[in-house]
PDB file of C-alpha atoms and ligand atoms in Angstrom:
ATOM      1  CA  MET A 199     -16.837  39.754  63.220  1.00  0.00           C
ATOM      2  CA  LYS A 200     -13.360  39.584  62.745  1.00  0.00           C
ATOM      3  CA  SER A 201     -11.755  36.192  63.763  1.00  0.00           C
ATOM      4  CA  SER A 202      -9.437  35.938  66.707  1.00  0.00           C
ATOM      5  CA  PHE A 203      -6.568  33.828  67.509  1.00  0.00           C
ATOM      6  CA  ILE A 204      -6.887  32.391  71.273  1.00  0.00           C
ATOM      7  CA  THR A 205      -4.333  30.300  73.211  1.00  0.00           C
ATOM      8  CA  LEU A 206      -4.480  28.497  76.472  1.00  0.00           C
ATOM      9  CA  GLU A 207      -1.438  28.372  78.380  1.00  0.00           C
ATOM     10  CA  GLY A 208      -0.152  26.973  81.825  1.00  0.00           C
ATOM     11  CA  ILE A 209       1.823  24.288  83.551  1.00  0.00           C
ATOM     12  CA  ASP A 210       0.696  20.643  83.331  1.00  0.00           C
ATOM     13  CA  GLY A 211      -2.435  20.153  85.580  1.00  0.00           C
ATOM     14  CA  CYS A 212      -3.308  23.661  85.066  1.00  0.00           C
ATOM     15  CA  GLY A 213      -6.883  22.545  83.693  1.00  0.00           C
ATOM     16  CA  LYS A 214      -6.550  24.123  80.472  1.00  0.00           C
ATOM     17  CA  SER A 215      -7.617  20.653  78.687  1.00  0.00           C
ATOM     18  CA  SER A 216     -10.935  20.435  80.575  1.00  0.00           C
ATOM     19  CA  LEU A 217     -11.591  23.875  79.842  1.00  0.00           C
ATOM     20  CA  ILE A 218     -11.320  24.407  76.169  1.00  0.00           C
ATOM     21  CA  ARG A 219     -14.770  22.573  75.509  1.00  0.00           C
ATOM     22  CA  PRO A 220     -16.612  25.038  77.728  1.00  0.00           C
ATOM     23  CA  ILE A 221     -14.867  28.040  76.385  1.00  0.00           C
ATOM     24  CA  ALA A 222     -15.528  26.963  72.800  1.00  0.00           C
ATOM     25  CA  SER A 223     -19.266  26.283  73.444  1.00  0.00           C
ATOM     26  CA  ARG A 224     -19.795  29.541  75.280  1.00  0.00           C
ATOM     27  CA  LEU A 225     -18.108  31.404  72.339  1.00  0.00           C
ATOM     28  CA  THR A 226     -20.443  29.294  69.894  1.00  0.00           C
ATOM     29  CA  ASP A 227     -23.302  30.100  71.947  1.00  0.00           C
ATOM     30  CA  ALA A 228     -22.533  33.756  71.469  1.00  0.00           C
ATOM     31  CA  GLY A 229     -22.495  33.245  67.609  1.00  0.00           C
ATOM     32  CA  ILE A 230     -18.750  33.109  67.341  1.00  0.00           C
ATOM     33  CA  ALA A 231     -17.534  30.447  64.757  1.00  0.00           C
ATOM     34  CA  VAL A 232     -15.075  28.449  66.700  1.00  0.00           C
ATOM     35  CA  GLU A 233     -12.528  25.663  65.910  1.00  0.00           C
ATOM     36  CA  THR A 234     -10.206  24.176  68.692  1.00  0.00           C
ATOM     37  CA  THR A 235      -6.823  22.721  68.302  1.00  0.00           C
ATOM     38  CA  ALA A 236      -3.796  21.664  70.301  1.00  0.00           C
ATOM     39  CA  GLU A 237      -0.104  21.299  70.363  1.00  0.00           C
ATOM     40  CA  PRO A 238       1.636  18.860  70.077  1.00  0.00           C
ATOM     41  CA  THR A 239      -0.496  18.376  66.969  1.00  0.00           C
ATOM     42  CA  LYS A 240      -1.960  15.012  65.799  1.00  0.00           C
ATOM     43  CA  THR A 241       0.239  15.267  62.769  1.00  0.00           C
ATOM     44  CA  TRP A 242       3.521  13.281  61.902  1.00  0.00           C
ATOM     45  CA  LEU A 243       5.264  16.261  63.224  1.00  0.00           C
ATOM     46  CA  GLY A 244       3.339  15.913  66.568  1.00  0.00           C
ATOM     47  CA  ASP A 245       4.138  12.416  66.672  1.00  0.00           C
ATOM     48  CA  ALA A 246       7.832  13.101  66.186  1.00  0.00           C
ATOM     49  CA  VAL A 247       7.738  15.731  69.383  1.00  0.00           C
ATOM     50  CA  ARG A 248       5.873  13.173  71.418  1.00  0.00           C
ATOM     51  CA  ARG A 249       8.504  10.439  70.285  1.00  0.00           C
ATOM     52  CA  SER A 250      11.235  12.653  71.776  1.00  0.00           C
ATOM     53  CA  TYR A 251       9.882  12.680  75.297  1.00  0.00           C
ATOM     54  CA  GLY A 252      10.847   9.253  75.853  1.00  0.00           C
ATOM     55  CA  GLU A 253      14.446   9.848  74.186  1.00  0.00           C
ATOM     56  CA  GLU A 254      17.426  11.506  75.448  1.00  0.00           C
ATOM     57  CA  VAL A 255      17.778  14.506  73.051  1.00  0.00           C
ATOM     58  CA  ASN A 256      19.747  17.468  72.898  1.00  0.00           C
ATOM     59  CA  PRO A 257      17.418  20.303  74.637  1.00  0.00           C
ATOM     60  CA  TYR A 258      17.791  22.502  71.208  1.00  0.00           C
ATOM     61  CA  THR A 259      16.676  19.463  69.393  1.00  0.00           C
ATOM     62  CA  GLU A 260      13.463  19.295  71.623  1.00  0.00           C
ATOM     63  CA  ALA A 261      12.902  23.044  71.196  1.00  0.00           C
ATOM     64  CA  PHE A 262      13.264  22.698  67.416  1.00  0.00           C
ATOM     65  CA  LEU A 263      11.037  19.822  67.159  1.00  0.00           C
ATOM     66  CA  PHE A 264       8.083  21.864  68.829  1.00  0.00           C
ATOM     67  CA  LEU A 265       8.853  24.591  66.627  1.00  0.00           C
ATOM     68  CA  ALA A 266       8.805  22.346  63.529  1.00  0.00           C
ATOM     69  CA  ASP A 267       5.294  21.379  64.677  1.00  0.00           C
ATOM     70  CA  ARG A 268       4.215  24.692  65.321  1.00  0.00           C
ATOM     71  CA  ALA A 269       5.549  26.058  61.813  1.00  0.00           C
ATOM     72  CA  THR A 270       3.006  23.581  60.028  1.00  0.00           C
ATOM     73  CA  HIS A 271       0.358  24.221  62.677  1.00  0.00           C
ATOM     74  CA  SER A 272       0.681  28.174  62.202  1.00  0.00           C
ATOM     75  CA  ASP A 273      -0.249  27.451  58.358  1.00  0.00           C
ATOM     76  CA  TRP A 274      -3.266  25.679  59.367  1.00  0.00           C
ATOM     77  CA  ILE A 275      -4.369  28.060  61.843  1.00  0.00           C
ATOM     78  CA  ARG A 276      -3.866  30.906  59.375  1.00  0.00           C
ATOM     79  CA  ASN A 277      -6.132  29.158  56.899  1.00  0.00           C
ATOM     80  CA  ARG A 278      -9.147  28.480  59.631  1.00  0.00           C
ATOM     81  CA  MET A 279      -8.736  32.265  60.362  1.00  0.00           C
ATOM     82  CA  GLU A 280      -9.124  33.210  56.769  1.00  0.00           C
ATOM     83  CA  GLU A 281     -12.222  31.181  56.523  1.00  0.00           C
ATOM     84  CA  GLY A 282     -13.554  33.495  59.581  1.00  0.00           C
ATOM     85  CA  LYS A 283     -13.115  31.048  62.283  1.00  0.00           C
ATOM     86  CA  THR A 284     -11.740  32.052  65.711  1.00  0.00           C
ATOM     87  CA  VAL A 285      -9.171  29.513  66.596  1.00  0.00           C
ATOM     88  CA  ILE A 286      -8.377  28.286  70.133  1.00  0.00           C
ATOM     89  CA  SER A 287      -5.388  26.345  70.697  1.00  0.00           C
ATOM     90  CA  ASP A 288      -4.569  24.397  73.737  1.00  0.00           C
ATOM     91  CA  ARG A 289      -0.902  25.227  73.995  1.00  0.00           C
ATOM     92  CA  TYR A 290       1.081  27.357  71.474  1.00  0.00           C
ATOM     93  CA  SER A 291       4.353  29.455  71.490  1.00  0.00           C
ATOM     94  CA  ASP A 292       4.663  30.546  75.097  1.00  0.00           C
ATOM     95  CA  SER A 293       4.748  26.630  76.028  1.00  0.00           C
ATOM     96  CA  THR A 294       7.906  26.446  74.079  1.00  0.00           C
ATOM     97  CA  VAL A 295       9.224  29.592  75.463  1.00  0.00           C
ATOM     98  CA  ALA A 296       8.306  28.698  79.147  1.00  0.00           C
ATOM     99  CA  TYR A 297       9.127  24.710  79.200  1.00  0.00           C
ATOM    100  CA  GLN A 298      12.377  24.757  76.829  1.00  0.00           C
ATOM    101  CA  ALA A 299      13.738  27.872  78.494  1.00  0.00           C
ATOM    102  CA  ALA A 300      13.368  25.949  81.797  1.00  0.00           C
ATOM    103  CA  LEU A 301      14.896  22.814  80.169  1.00  0.00           C
ATOM    104  CA  LEU A 302      17.911  24.805  78.554  1.00  0.00           C
ATOM    105  CA  GLN A 303      18.652  26.510  81.804  1.00  0.00           C
ATOM    106  CA  GLN A 304      18.705  23.368  83.837  1.00  0.00           C
ATOM    107  CA  ARG A 305      20.790  21.460  81.217  1.00  0.00           C
ATOM    108  CA  LEU A 306      23.319  24.239  80.302  1.00  0.00           C
ATOM    109  CA  GLY A 307      23.254  26.716  82.955  1.00  0.00           C
ATOM    110  CA  GLY A 308      22.941  30.760  82.223  1.00  0.00           C
ATOM    111  CA  LYS A 309      19.935  33.030  82.660  1.00  0.00           C
ATOM    112  CA  SER A 310      16.386  32.063  81.845  1.00  0.00           C
ATOM    113  CA  ALA A 311      15.930  35.750  80.516  1.00  0.00           C
ATOM    114  CA  ASP A 312      18.511  34.982  77.912  1.00  0.00           C
ATOM    115  CA  TYR A 313      16.961  31.699  76.755  1.00  0.00           C
ATOM    116  CA  ILE A 314      13.391  33.348  76.888  1.00  0.00           C
ATOM    117  CA  ASN A 315      14.751  35.920  74.484  1.00  0.00           C
ATOM    118  CA  TYR A 316      16.281  33.410  72.238  1.00  0.00           C
ATOM    119  CA  LEU A 317      13.360  31.447  72.083  1.00  0.00           C
ATOM    120  CA  GLN A 318      11.196  34.262  71.273  1.00  0.00           C
ATOM    121  CA  GLU A 319      13.146  35.704  68.591  1.00  0.00           C
ATOM    122  CA  ILE A 320      13.519  32.299  66.731  1.00  0.00           C
ATOM    123  CA  ALA A 321       9.807  31.890  66.833  1.00  0.00           C
ATOM    124  CA  LYS A 322       8.911  35.038  65.049  1.00  0.00           C
ATOM    125  CA  PRO A 323       9.097  34.025  61.678  1.00  0.00           C
ATOM    126  CA  VAL A 324       6.651  31.007  62.290  1.00  0.00           C
ATOM    127  CA  ILE A 325       4.175  32.031  64.659  1.00  0.00           C
ATOM    128  CA  ILE A 326       0.993  34.139  64.659  1.00  0.00           C
ATOM    129  CA  THR A 327       0.924  36.484  67.644  1.00  0.00           C
ATOM    130  CA  PRO A 328      -2.393  35.466  69.381  1.00  0.00           C
ATOM    131  CA  ASP A 329      -5.055  38.085  70.068  1.00  0.00           C
ATOM    132  CA  ILE A 330      -5.521  36.709  73.421  1.00  0.00           C
ATOM    133  CA  THR A 331      -3.623  34.396  75.513  1.00  0.00           C
ATOM    134  CA  LEU A 332      -5.347  32.877  78.838  1.00  0.00           C
ATOM    135  CA  LEU A 333      -2.403  31.962  81.314  1.00  0.00           C
ATOM    136  CA  LEU A 334      -3.768  29.520  83.905  1.00  0.00           C
ATOM    137  CA  ASP A 335      -1.567  30.077  86.683  1.00  0.00           C
ATOM    138  CA  VAL A 336      -1.374  27.814  89.518  1.00  0.00           C
ATOM    139  CA  ASP A 337       1.211  26.584  91.858  1.00  0.00           C
ATOM    140  CA  PRO A 338       2.937  23.398  90.777  1.00  0.00           C
ATOM    141  CA  GLU A 339       2.063  21.867  94.244  1.00  0.00           C
ATOM    142  CA  ILE A 340      -1.459  21.991  93.348  1.00  0.00           C
ATOM    143  CA  SER A 341      -1.282  21.021  89.681  1.00  0.00           C
ATOM    144  CA  LEU A 342       0.642  18.013  90.362  1.00  0.00           C
ATOM    145  CA  LYS A 343      -1.855  17.002  93.050  1.00  0.00           C
ATOM    146  CA  ARG A 344      -4.341  17.253  90.402  1.00  0.00           C
ATOM    147  CA  LEU A 345      -2.392  15.114  87.996  1.00  0.00           C
ATOM    148  CA  GLY A 346      -1.869  12.611  90.887  1.00  0.00           C
ATOM    149  CA  GLY A 347      -4.635  10.415  89.600  1.00  0.00           C
ATOM    150  CA  ARG A 348      -2.701   9.736  86.597  1.00  0.00           C
ATOM    151  CA  SER A 349      -0.948   6.245  86.461  1.00  0.00           C
ATOM    152  CA  GLU A 350       2.372   7.731  84.729  1.00  0.00           C
ATOM    153  CA  LEU A 351       3.742  11.308  85.120  1.00  0.00           C
ATOM    154  CA  GLU A 352       5.542  12.669  81.932  1.00  0.00           C
ATOM    155  CA  LYS A 353       8.838  14.173  81.631  1.00  0.00           C
ATOM    156  CA  PHE A 354       7.985  17.527  82.503  1.00  0.00           C
ATOM    157  CA  GLU A 355       5.871  17.000  85.187  1.00  0.00           C
ATOM    158  CA  ASN A 356       7.987  17.346  88.320  1.00  0.00           C
ATOM    159  CA  LEU A 357       7.962  19.883  91.063  1.00  0.00           C
ATOM    160  CA  ASP A 358      11.333  21.848  90.310  1.00  0.00           C
ATOM    161  CA  ASN A 359      10.830  21.897  86.591  1.00  0.00           C
ATOM    162  CA  LEU A 360       7.083  23.174  86.903  1.00  0.00           C
ATOM    163  CA  ARG A 361       8.389  25.866  89.290  1.00  0.00           C
ATOM    164  CA  LEU A 362      10.632  27.110  86.701  1.00  0.00           C
ATOM    165  CA  VAL A 363       8.151  26.849  83.918  1.00  0.00           C
ATOM    166  CA  ARG A 364       5.713  28.852  85.929  1.00  0.00           C
ATOM    167  CA  LYS A 365       8.428  31.532  86.772  1.00  0.00           C
ATOM    168  CA  ASN A 366       8.959  31.802  82.980  1.00  0.00           C
ATOM    169  CA  TYR A 367       5.380  31.964  81.960  1.00  0.00           C
ATOM    170  CA  LEU A 368       4.844  35.077  84.537  1.00  0.00           C
ATOM    171  CA  GLU A 369       7.846  36.490  83.186  1.00  0.00           C
ATOM    172  CA  ILE A 370       6.662  36.307  79.580  1.00  0.00           C
ATOM    173  CA  ALA A 371       3.215  37.547  80.942  1.00  0.00           C
ATOM    174  CA  ASN A 372       4.930  40.713  82.582  1.00  0.00           C
ATOM    175  CA  LYS A 373       6.089  41.736  79.175  1.00  0.00           C
ATOM    176  CA  SER A 374       3.401  40.751  76.913  1.00  0.00           C
ATOM    177  CA  LYS A 375       0.077  42.780  76.534  1.00  0.00           C
ATOM    178  CA  HIS A 376      -1.946  39.945  75.028  1.00  0.00           C
ATOM    179  CA  ILE A 377      -1.546  37.760  77.924  1.00  0.00           C
ATOM    180  CA  ARG A 378      -4.129  37.440  80.818  1.00  0.00           C
ATOM    181  CA  VAL A 379      -3.309  35.693  83.910  1.00  0.00           C
ATOM    182  CA  ILE A 380      -6.083  33.840  85.082  1.00  0.00           C
ATOM    183  CA  ASP A 381      -6.242  32.603  88.818  1.00  0.00           C
ATOM    184  CA  ALA A 382      -6.282  28.767  88.111  1.00  0.00           C
ATOM    185  CA  SER A 383      -6.150  27.750  91.717  1.00  0.00           C
ATOM    186  CA  LYS A 384      -9.813  28.561  92.377  1.00  0.00           C
ATOM    187  CA  ASP A 385     -12.607  26.060  91.628  1.00  0.00           C
ATOM    188  CA  ILE A 386     -13.542  25.555  88.207  1.00  0.00           C
ATOM    189  CA  ALA A 387     -16.531  27.714  88.208  1.00  0.00           C
ATOM    190  CA  GLU A 388     -14.461  30.492  89.471  1.00  0.00           C
ATOM    191  CA  VAL A 389     -11.834  29.768  86.757  1.00  0.00           C
ATOM    192  CA  LYS A 390     -14.309  30.074  84.224  1.00  0.00           C
ATOM    193  CA  GLU A 391     -15.743  33.295  85.137  1.00  0.00           C
ATOM    194  CA  GLN A 392     -12.386  35.017  84.990  1.00  0.00           C
ATOM    195  CA  ILE A 393     -11.842  33.482  81.679  1.00  0.00           C
ATOM    196  CA  PHE A 394     -15.444  34.634  80.368  1.00  0.00           C
ATOM    197  CA  ALA A 395     -14.730  38.262  81.935  1.00  0.00           C
ATOM    198  CA  ALA A 396     -11.314  38.285  79.948  1.00  0.00           C
ATOM    199  CA  LEU A 397     -12.882  36.909  76.742  1.00  0.00           C
ATOM    200  CA  GLY A 398     -16.050  39.188  76.926  1.00  0.00           C
ATOM    201  CA  ARG A 399     -13.811  42.249  77.380  1.00  0.00           C
ATOM    202  CA  HIS A 400     -11.865  40.989  74.141  1.00  0.00           C
ATOM    203  CA  PHE A 401     -14.933  40.355  71.993  1.00  0.00           C
ATOM    204  CA  ASP A 402     -16.692  43.384  73.607  1.00  0.00           C
ATOM    205  CA  MET A 403     -19.752  41.352  74.473  1.00  0.00           C
ATOM    206  CA  GLU A 404     -21.361  39.751  77.451  1.00  0.00           C
ATOM    207  CA  LEU A 405     -20.494  35.854  77.715  1.00  0.00           C
TER     208      LEU A 405
HETATM  209  P1  TYD B 689       0.227  18.976  77.220  1.00  0.00           P
HETATM  210  O1  TYD B 689      -0.699  19.905  76.613  1.00  0.00           O
HETATM  211  O2  TYD B 689       0.242  18.758  78.572  1.00  0.00           O
HETATM  212  O3  TYD B 689      -0.528  17.438  76.697  1.00  0.00           O
HETATM  213  P2  TYD B 689      -1.032  16.043  77.538  1.00  0.00           P
HETATM  214  O4  TYD B 689      -2.504  16.704  78.041  1.00  0.00           O
HETATM  215  O5  TYD B 689      -1.347  15.127  76.400  1.00  0.00           O
HETATM  216  O6  TYD B 689      -0.159  15.712  78.772  1.00  0.00           O
HETATM  217  O7  TYD B 689       1.373  18.741  76.417  1.00  0.00           O
HETATM  218  C1  TYD B 689       2.386  17.775  76.528  1.00  0.00           C
HETATM  219  C2  TYD B 689       3.637  18.195  77.365  1.00  0.00           C
HETATM  220  O8  TYD B 689       4.629  18.868  76.232  1.00  0.00           O
HETATM  221  C3  TYD B 689       3.594  19.202  78.712  1.00  0.00           C
HETATM  222  O9  TYD B 689       4.203  18.749  79.664  1.00  0.00           O
HETATM  223  C4  TYD B 689       4.027  20.431  77.809  1.00  0.00           C
HETATM  224  C5  TYD B 689       5.204  19.946  76.761  1.00  0.00           C
HETATM  225  N1  TYD B 689       5.261  21.028  76.010  1.00  0.00           N
HETATM  226  C6  TYD B 689       6.659  21.768  75.804  1.00  0.00           C
HETATM  227  O10 TYD B 689       7.722  21.288  76.631  1.00  0.00           O
HETATM  228  N2  TYD B 689       6.740  22.740  74.815  1.00  0.00           N
HETATM  229  C7  TYD B 689       5.896  23.157  73.928  1.00  0.00           C
HETATM  230  O11 TYD B 689       6.020  23.834  73.145  1.00  0.00           O
HETATM  231  C8  TYD B 689       4.826  22.385  73.937  1.00  0.00           C
HETATM  232  C9  TYD B 689       3.646  22.565  73.048  1.00  0.00           C
HETATM  233  C10 TYD B 689       4.453  21.260  75.043  1.00  0.00           C
END
């Protein structure tokens, strides 16, 4: 079977990090060789990205750091796919488009559509277009409540920012054929059902 590249996207607290394991096991049970990964990566490039969270950096610096991490990550993903693996990544290119377009717009003004186009354009040489992207869509009021248990909310995790990020995600989804919007406000069992239905259609098998 041809290997696929699957990405999970959505705002903070959408649930994707808890879903990646069940998704991977379901695909493995169906006989698909799966490798999971995440961004920012665990490499020194990912460390540089995480370090920037606590610093005042130019918003373009931030976007380019995510992109630098991704360029090398894309090579790693390509290698796994050449070995016949289906790769599932917790966040990938659409995260930069949705989050950094929001940040650029908040810092510099202008239209989100222009930043979205710019970020999509510069990403082209360093990304692999996913075969399917599952966008876990949820209102930030709900997702922030889910994150409420965490002691410290990170830089990107505030309501106004996440509203913009969600809007950007939905705008990208409107224009991209490979993005499936999943209603992630539902309980986990229902969210899983929507995901397995979408993946089942992609792999043309019952999952
Ligand atoms: P996240 O997957 O939420 O990590 P964790 O589960 O450890 O909190 O990603 C960390 C943050 O980085 C998240 O708020 C989204 C943000 N981010 C971007 O702004 N742009 C990107 O390109 C990526 C990959 C993440």
